[in-house]
Amino acid sequence: MKKFGLMLSGGGARSLAEIGVLKTLERHNLIPDVITGTSMGGMIGGFYVAGLKLSQMEKFAMTVIVSKILDAKSPLIYFLQNKLKKAGPAKYRGMGASLSVLTRQRALDSGRKIEYFLNKVTEGKDFSELRIPFACVAADLLSGKKIVLNEGKLSSAIRATISLPLIFEPFEYNRMLLVDGGVTNNAPIDVAREMGAEVVVAIDVNEDIKKRDEESFKTSFDVSWRATGITQSYIYRMELKSGDLIIKTGLGLDTMDFSKAKECIMKGEEDMEKEIKKLKGLLEG
């Protein structure tokens, strides 16, 4: 069989569908030879290659306690507990004075608590100890380059790839200042091929950019976020075209809306199941 690469795209809560994808692959005894991921996809992939069982990952996704992974006074706790779901960063306008933190520091959350959590879950493992070759990506604010993370401490790499601007503090690592990999490469199919994958299955958990009316753009924040989103979506769609099999899955959830974890995971299982025959054909061909 051909060498099988699996690419897990970033998409916040939408990426939980990738747990379902992995469940279906395991059920058919189709274990990837190589896994790459970005942002939340990088975290799911990292947990998997570190040896976590999918049942553990699924349980965590459905019982996550935000106070255990965020700063005690993080405005994000307010946001998640109140399930504000307006499009983009406009959701933060209703949080009032708590968001004044953005004028005093680089993000809403320091990331220190989640870094501790990631290290605990991955048992402090190094890339050399992983059961499947793995890489995730981040963007370096200093050089402006895409950074492929495939050596050193796994938890540090995951902390870097999930560092969504405004949400988590940029991660200082090896003289770089790293933020979420989705800034430069939300579908690292090319990285999987560089690692030797002959067939790359790309998991797409993101919807296409939707049309908005003029009333959606009341502040410069709205305009800036939308412009950035258009650019990233365009690059992402171009990257996806290089995959051998693209699995469109997930639910149209807000990035930080984890309220439908079970349904999202089930959707991933179902959508991967529909393409199993095609995948087997590609691997055997």
CSV table of C-alpha atoms in Angstrom, one decimal:
chain,number,residue,atom,x,y,z
A,1,MET,CA,0.0,0.0,0.0
A,2,LYS,CA,1.1,3.6,-0.6
A,3,LYS,CA,2.3,5.7,2.2
A,4,PHE,CA,-0.7,7.5,3.7
A,5,GLY,CA,-0.7,11.1,5.0
A,6,LEU,CA,-3.5,12.7,6.9
A,7,MET,CA,-3.8,16.5,7.1
A,8,LEU,CA,-6.0,18.0,9.8
A,9,SER,CA,-7.0,21.6,9.2
A,10,GLY,CA,-7.5,24.2,11.8
A,11,GLY,CA,-11.0,25.4,12.6
A,12,GLY,CA,-11.5,25.8,16.3
A,13,ALA,CA,-14.5,23.8,17.5
A,14,ARG,CA,-15.2,22.7,14.0
A,15,SER,CA,-12.0,20.6,14.1
A,16,LEU,CA,-13.6,18.3,16.6
A,17,ALA,CA,-15.0,16.4,13.6
A,18,GLU,CA,-11.4,15.2,13.0
A,19,ILE,CA,-11.7,13.0,16.1
A,20,GLY,CA,-14.6,11.3,14.3
A,21,VAL,CA,-12.5,11.0,11.2
A,22,LEU,CA,-9.8,9.2,13.2
A,23,LYS,CA,-12.4,6.9,14.8
A,24,THR,CA,-13.6,5.8,11.4
A,25,LEU,CA,-10.0,5.3,10.1
A,26,GLU,CA,-9.2,3.1,13.1
A,27,ARG,CA,-12.3,1.1,12.7
A,28,HIS,CA,-11.1,0.2,9.2
A,29,ASN,CA,-7.5,-0.3,10.3
A,30,LEU,CA,-6.3,2.6,8.2
A,31,ILE,CA,-3.7,4.2,10.4
A,32,PRO,CA,-1.9,7.1,8.8
A,33,ASP,CA,1.8,6.8,8.2
A,34,VAL,CA,2.2,10.6,8.6
A,35,ILE,CA,0.0,13.2,10.2
A,36,THR,CA,0.2,17.0,9.8
A,37,GLY,CA,-2.0,19.7,11.3
A,38,THR,CA,-2.6,23.3,12.0
A,39,SER,CA,-4.1,25.1,15.0
A,40,MET,CA,-6.9,22.9,16.6
A,41,GLY,CA,-6.2,20.2,13.9
A,42,GLY,CA,-2.6,20.3,15.1
A,43,MET,CA,-3.7,19.8,18.7
A,44,ILE,CA,-5.9,16.8,17.8
A,45,GLY,CA,-3.2,15.3,15.7
A,46,GLY,CA,-0.6,15.9,18.4
A,47,PHE,CA,-2.7,14.2,21.1
A,48,TYR,CA,-3.3,11.2,18.8
A,49,VAL,CA,0.4,10.6,17.9
A,50,ALA,CA,1.3,11.0,21.5
A,51,GLY,CA,-0.7,7.9,22.3
A,52,LEU,CA,-4.0,9.3,23.6
A,53,LYS,CA,-7.0,7.0,22.9
A,54,LEU,CA,-9.7,8.5,20.8
A,55,SER,CA,-12.2,7.7,23.6
A,56,GLN,CA,-10.1,9.9,25.9
A,57,MET,CA,-10.1,12.7,23.4
A,58,GLU,CA,-13.8,12.4,22.8
A,59,LYS,CA,-14.5,12.5,26.5
A,60,PHE,CA,-12.4,15.6,27.0
A,61,ALA,CA,-14.0,17.4,24.1
A,62,MET,CA,-17.5,16.9,25.7
A,63,THR,CA,-16.5,17.6,29.3
A,64,VAL,CA,-13.9,20.4,29.0
A,65,ILE,CA,-13.7,22.8,31.9
A,66,VAL,CA,-12.5,26.1,30.6
A,67,SER,CA,-11.2,27.2,34.1
A,68,LYS,CA,-8.6,24.4,33.9
A,69,ILE,CA,-7.1,25.6,30.7
A,70,LEU,CA,-7.5,29.4,30.8
A,71,ASP,CA,-6.2,32.2,33.0
A,72,ALA,CA,-8.3,32.7,36.1
A,73,LYS,CA,-9.4,36.2,35.0
A,74,SER,CA,-9.3,35.6,31.3
A,75,PRO,CA,-12.1,37.4,29.4
A,76,LEU,CA,-12.4,34.2,27.3
A,77,ILE,CA,-14.0,32.5,30.3
A,78,TYR,CA,-16.7,35.1,30.2
A,79,PHE,CA,-17.1,34.6,26.5
A,80,LEU,CA,-17.4,30.8,26.6
A,81,GLN,CA,-19.7,30.6,29.5
A,82,ASN,CA,-22.1,33.1,28.0
A,83,LYS,CA,-21.9,31.5,24.5
A,84,LEU,CA,-21.7,34.7,22.6
A,85,LYS,CA,-22.0,33.6,19.0
A,86,LYS,CA,-22.0,36.7,16.8
A,87,ALA,CA,-19.8,36.5,13.7
A,88,GLY,CA,-16.0,37.2,14.0
A,89,PRO,CA,-14.6,39.5,16.7
A,90,ALA,CA,-17.8,41.5,16.8
A,91,LYS,CA,-18.7,39.1,19.6
A,92,TYR,CA,-16.2,40.8,21.9
A,93,ARG,CA,-17.9,44.2,21.7
A,94,GLY,CA,-20.5,43.1,24.2
A,95,MET,CA,-17.9,42.1,26.8
A,96,GLY,CA,-17.3,45.8,27.6
A,97,ALA,CA,-14.5,46.7,30.0
A,98,SER,CA,-13.1,43.2,30.3
A,99,LEU,CA,-11.7,43.5,26.8
A,100,SER,CA,-9.8,46.7,27.6
A,101,VAL,CA,-7.0,44.1,28.4
A,102,LEU,CA,-6.3,44.2,24.6
A,103,THR,CA,-5.0,47.7,25.0
A,104,ARG,CA,-2.5,46.7,27.7
A,105,GLN,CA,-1.2,43.3,26.5
A,106,ARG,CA,-0.9,41.2,23.3
A,107,ALA,CA,-3.9,38.8,23.8
A,108,LEU,CA,-6.8,37.9,26.0
A,109,ASP,CA,-5.1,34.9,27.6
A,110,SER,CA,-1.4,34.4,28.5
A,111,GLY,CA,-1.5,30.7,27.4
A,112,ARG,CA,0.5,29.6,30.4
A,113,LYS,CA,-2.3,27.5,31.8
A,114,ILE,CA,-3.0,25.7,28.5
A,115,GLU,CA,0.7,25.2,28.0
A,116,TYR,CA,0.8,23.3,31.3
A,117,PHE,CA,-2.3,21.3,30.3
A,118,LEU,CA,-0.8,20.4,26.9
A,119,ASN,CA,2.5,19.1,28.6
A,120,LYS,CA,0.5,17.1,31.1
A,121,VAL,CA,-1.7,15.5,28.4
A,122,THR,CA,1.2,14.6,26.1
A,123,GLU,CA,3.3,13.4,29.1
A,124,GLY,CA,6.1,15.8,28.2
A,125,LYS,CA,6.9,13.7,25.1
A,126,ASP,CA,9.4,14.8,22.5
A,127,PHE,CA,8.8,14.4,18.7
A,128,SER,CA,11.3,11.5,18.7
A,129,GLU,CA,9.0,9.5,21.0
A,130,LEU,CA,5.8,9.8,18.9
A,131,ARG,CA,4.2,6.6,17.5
A,132,ILE,CA,3.5,8.3,14.1
A,133,PRO,CA,5.7,10.9,12.4
A,134,PHE,CA,4.0,14.3,13.0
A,135,ALA,CA,4.4,18.0,12.2
A,136,CYS,CA,2.3,21.1,12.8
A,137,VAL,CA,2.8,24.6,11.6
A,138,ALA,CA,3.0,28.1,13.1
A,139,ALA,CA,3.8,31.6,11.8
A,140,ASP,CA,6.7,33.6,13.1
A,141,LEU,CA,5.8,37.3,13.6
A,142,LEU,CA,9.5,38.3,13.6
A,143,SER,CA,10.5,36.8,10.2
A,144,GLY,CA,7.1,36.6,8.6
A,145,LYS,CA,7.7,33.0,7.7
A,146,LYS,CA,5.8,29.7,8.0
A,147,ILE,CA,7.5,27.5,10.6
A,148,VAL,CA,7.2,23.7,10.5
A,149,LEU,CA,7.4,22.3,14.0
A,150,ASN,CA,8.7,18.7,13.9
A,151,GLU,CA,11.3,18.4,16.7
A,152,GLY,CA,11.7,19.2,20.3
A,153,LYS,CA,8.9,19.1,22.9
A,154,LEU,CA,5.5,18.2,21.4
A,155,SER,CA,3.6,20.4,23.9
A,156,SER,CA,5.5,23.5,22.8
A,157,ALA,CA,4.7,22.9,19.2
A,158,ILE,CA,1.0,22.5,19.9
A,159,ARG,CA,1.1,25.6,22.1
A,160,ALA,CA,2.5,27.5,19.1
A,161,THR,CA,0.1,26.2,16.4
A,162,ILE,CA,-3.0,27.1,18.5
A,163,SER,CA,-1.9,30.6,19.3
A,164,LEU,CA,-4.8,32.4,17.6
A,165,PRO,CA,-4.0,36.1,17.4
A,166,LEU,CA,-6.0,38.2,20.0
A,167,ILE,CA,-6.9,34.9,21.8
A,168,PHE,CA,-3.6,33.5,23.1
A,169,GLU,CA,-0.4,35.3,23.7
A,170,PRO,CA,2.2,34.7,20.9
A,171,PHE,CA,4.6,31.9,21.9
A,172,GLU,CA,8.2,32.7,22.4
A,173,TYR,CA,10.2,29.7,21.1
A,174,ASN,CA,13.8,29.4,19.7
A,175,ARG,CA,14.1,33.1,19.2
A,176,MET,CA,10.8,33.3,17.3
A,177,LEU,CA,7.5,34.8,18.2
A,178,LEU,CA,4.9,32.2,17.0
A,179,VAL,CA,1.2,32.5,16.3
A,180,ASP,CA,-1.5,30.2,14.9
A,181,GLY,CA,-0.4,28.3,11.8
A,182,GLY,CA,-3.6,29.2,10.1
A,183,VAL,CA,-2.1,32.6,9.4
A,184,THR,CA,0.2,31.1,6.8
A,185,ASN,CA,-0.9,27.5,6.1
A,186,ASN,CA,-4.1,26.1,7.4
A,187,ALA,CA,-3.9,23.0,5.2
A,188,PRO,CA,-0.3,21.7,5.4
A,189,ILE,CA,-0.6,19.1,2.7
A,190,ASP,CA,2.8,20.1,1.4
A,191,VAL,CA,4.4,19.3,4.7
A,192,ALA,CA,2.8,15.8,4.6
A,193,ARG,CA,4.3,15.2,1.2
A,194,GLU,CA,7.7,16.4,2.3
A,195,MET,CA,7.5,13.8,5.1
A,196,GLY,CA,7.1,11.1,2.5
A,197,ALA,CA,3.3,10.7,2.1
A,198,GLU,CA,2.3,9.4,-1.3
A,199,VAL,CA,-1.5,9.8,-0.8
A,200,VAL,CA,-2.7,12.8,1.3
A,201,VAL,CA,-6.2,12.9,2.7
A,202,ALA,CA,-7.1,16.5,3.6
A,203,ILE,CA,-9.8,17.1,6.2
A,204,ASP,CA,-11.7,20.3,5.5
A,205,VAL,CA,-13.7,21.6,8.4
A,206,ASN,CA,-14.2,25.1,7.2
A,207,GLU,CA,-17.1,26.7,5.3
A,208,ASP,CA,-16.5,29.0,2.3
A,209,ILE,CA,-16.6,32.7,3.0
A,210,LYS,CA,-20.3,33.8,3.1
A,211,LYS,CA,-21.7,37.0,1.7
A,212,ARG,CA,-22.4,39.7,4.3
A,213,ASP,CA,-24.5,42.9,4.2
A,214,GLU,CA,-23.0,46.3,4.8
A,215,GLU,CA,-24.5,46.5,8.3
A,216,SER,CA,-22.0,43.9,9.3
A,217,PHE,CA,-19.1,46.4,9.1
A,218,LYS,CA,-19.7,49.0,11.7
A,219,THR,CA,-16.1,49.3,13.1
A,220,SER,CA,-12.6,49.2,11.7
A,221,PHE,CA,-12.3,45.9,13.7
A,222,ASP,CA,-15.0,44.4,11.6
A,223,VAL,CA,-13.4,45.5,8.4
A,224,SER,CA,-9.9,44.3,9.4
A,225,TRP,CA,-11.1,40.9,10.6
A,226,ARG,CA,-13.2,40.4,7.4
A,227,ALA,CA,-10.3,41.4,5.1
A,228,THR,CA,-7.9,39.0,6.9
A,229,GLY,CA,-10.5,36.2,6.8
A,230,ILE,CA,-10.9,36.6,3.0
A,231,THR,CA,-7.2,36.4,2.4
A,232,GLN,CA,-6.8,33.3,4.6
A,233,SER,CA,-9.8,31.6,3.1
A,234,TYR,CA,-8.4,32.2,-0.4
A,235,ILE,CA,-5.0,30.7,0.5
A,236,TYR,CA,-6.6,27.8,2.3
A,237,ARG,CA,-8.8,26.8,-0.7
A,238,MET,CA,-5.8,27.0,-3.0
A,239,GLU,CA,-3.8,24.7,-0.6
A,240,LEU,CA,-6.6,22.1,-0.4
A,241,LYS,CA,-6.5,21.5,-4.1
A,242,SER,CA,-3.3,19.7,-3.8
A,243,GLY,CA,-4.9,16.9,-1.6
A,244,ASP,CA,-5.6,13.5,-3.2
A,245,LEU,CA,-8.8,13.1,-1.3
A,246,ILE,CA,-10.6,16.0,0.4
A,247,ILE,CA,-13.1,15.1,3.1
A,248,LYS,CA,-15.5,18.0,3.7
A,249,THR,CA,-16.9,17.6,7.2
A,250,GLY,CA,-17.8,19.4,10.5
A,251,LEU,CA,-20.6,21.7,11.5
A,252,GLY,CA,-20.9,25.4,10.8
A,253,LEU,CA,-19.9,26.3,14.3
A,254,ASP,CA,-18.3,29.5,15.6
A,255,THR,CA,-14.6,29.0,16.3
A,256,MET,CA,-15.0,29.0,20.0
A,257,ASP,CA,-18.4,27.3,20.2
A,258,PHE,CA,-17.8,23.8,21.7
A,259,SER,CA,-21.4,23.2,22.7
A,260,LYS,CA,-22.0,20.6,20.0
A,261,ALA,CA,-18.9,18.5,20.4
A,262,LYS,CA,-20.7,15.1,20.2
A,263,GLU,CA,-22.6,16.0,17.0
A,264,CYS,CA,-19.4,17.4,15.4
A,265,ILE,CA,-17.5,14.2,16.2
A,266,MET,CA,-20.3,12.0,14.8
A,267,LYS,CA,-20.4,14.1,11.6
A,268,GLY,CA,-16.7,13.4,11.1
A,269,GLU,CA,-17.2,9.7,11.5
A,270,GLU,CA,-20.1,9.7,9.0
A,271,ASP,CA,-18.4,11.8,6.4
A,272,MET,CA,-15.2,9.7,6.5
A,273,GLU,CA,-17.2,6.5,6.3
A,274,LYS,CA,-18.7,7.7,3.0
A,275,GLU,CA,-15.2,8.0,1.5
A,276,ILE,CA,-13.5,4.8,2.8
A,277,LYS,CA,-13.9,2.8,-0.4
A,278,LYS,CA,-12.3,5.7,-2.4
A,279,LEU,CA,-9.5,6.0,0.1
A,280,LYS,CA,-8.7,2.2,0.0
A,281,GLY,CA,-8.6,2.5,-3.8
A,282,LEU,CA,-6.1,5.3,-3.7
A,283,LEU,CA,-3.9,3.5,-1.2
A,284,GLU,CA,-3.9,0.2,-3.2
A,285,GLY,CA,-3.7,1.8,-6.6
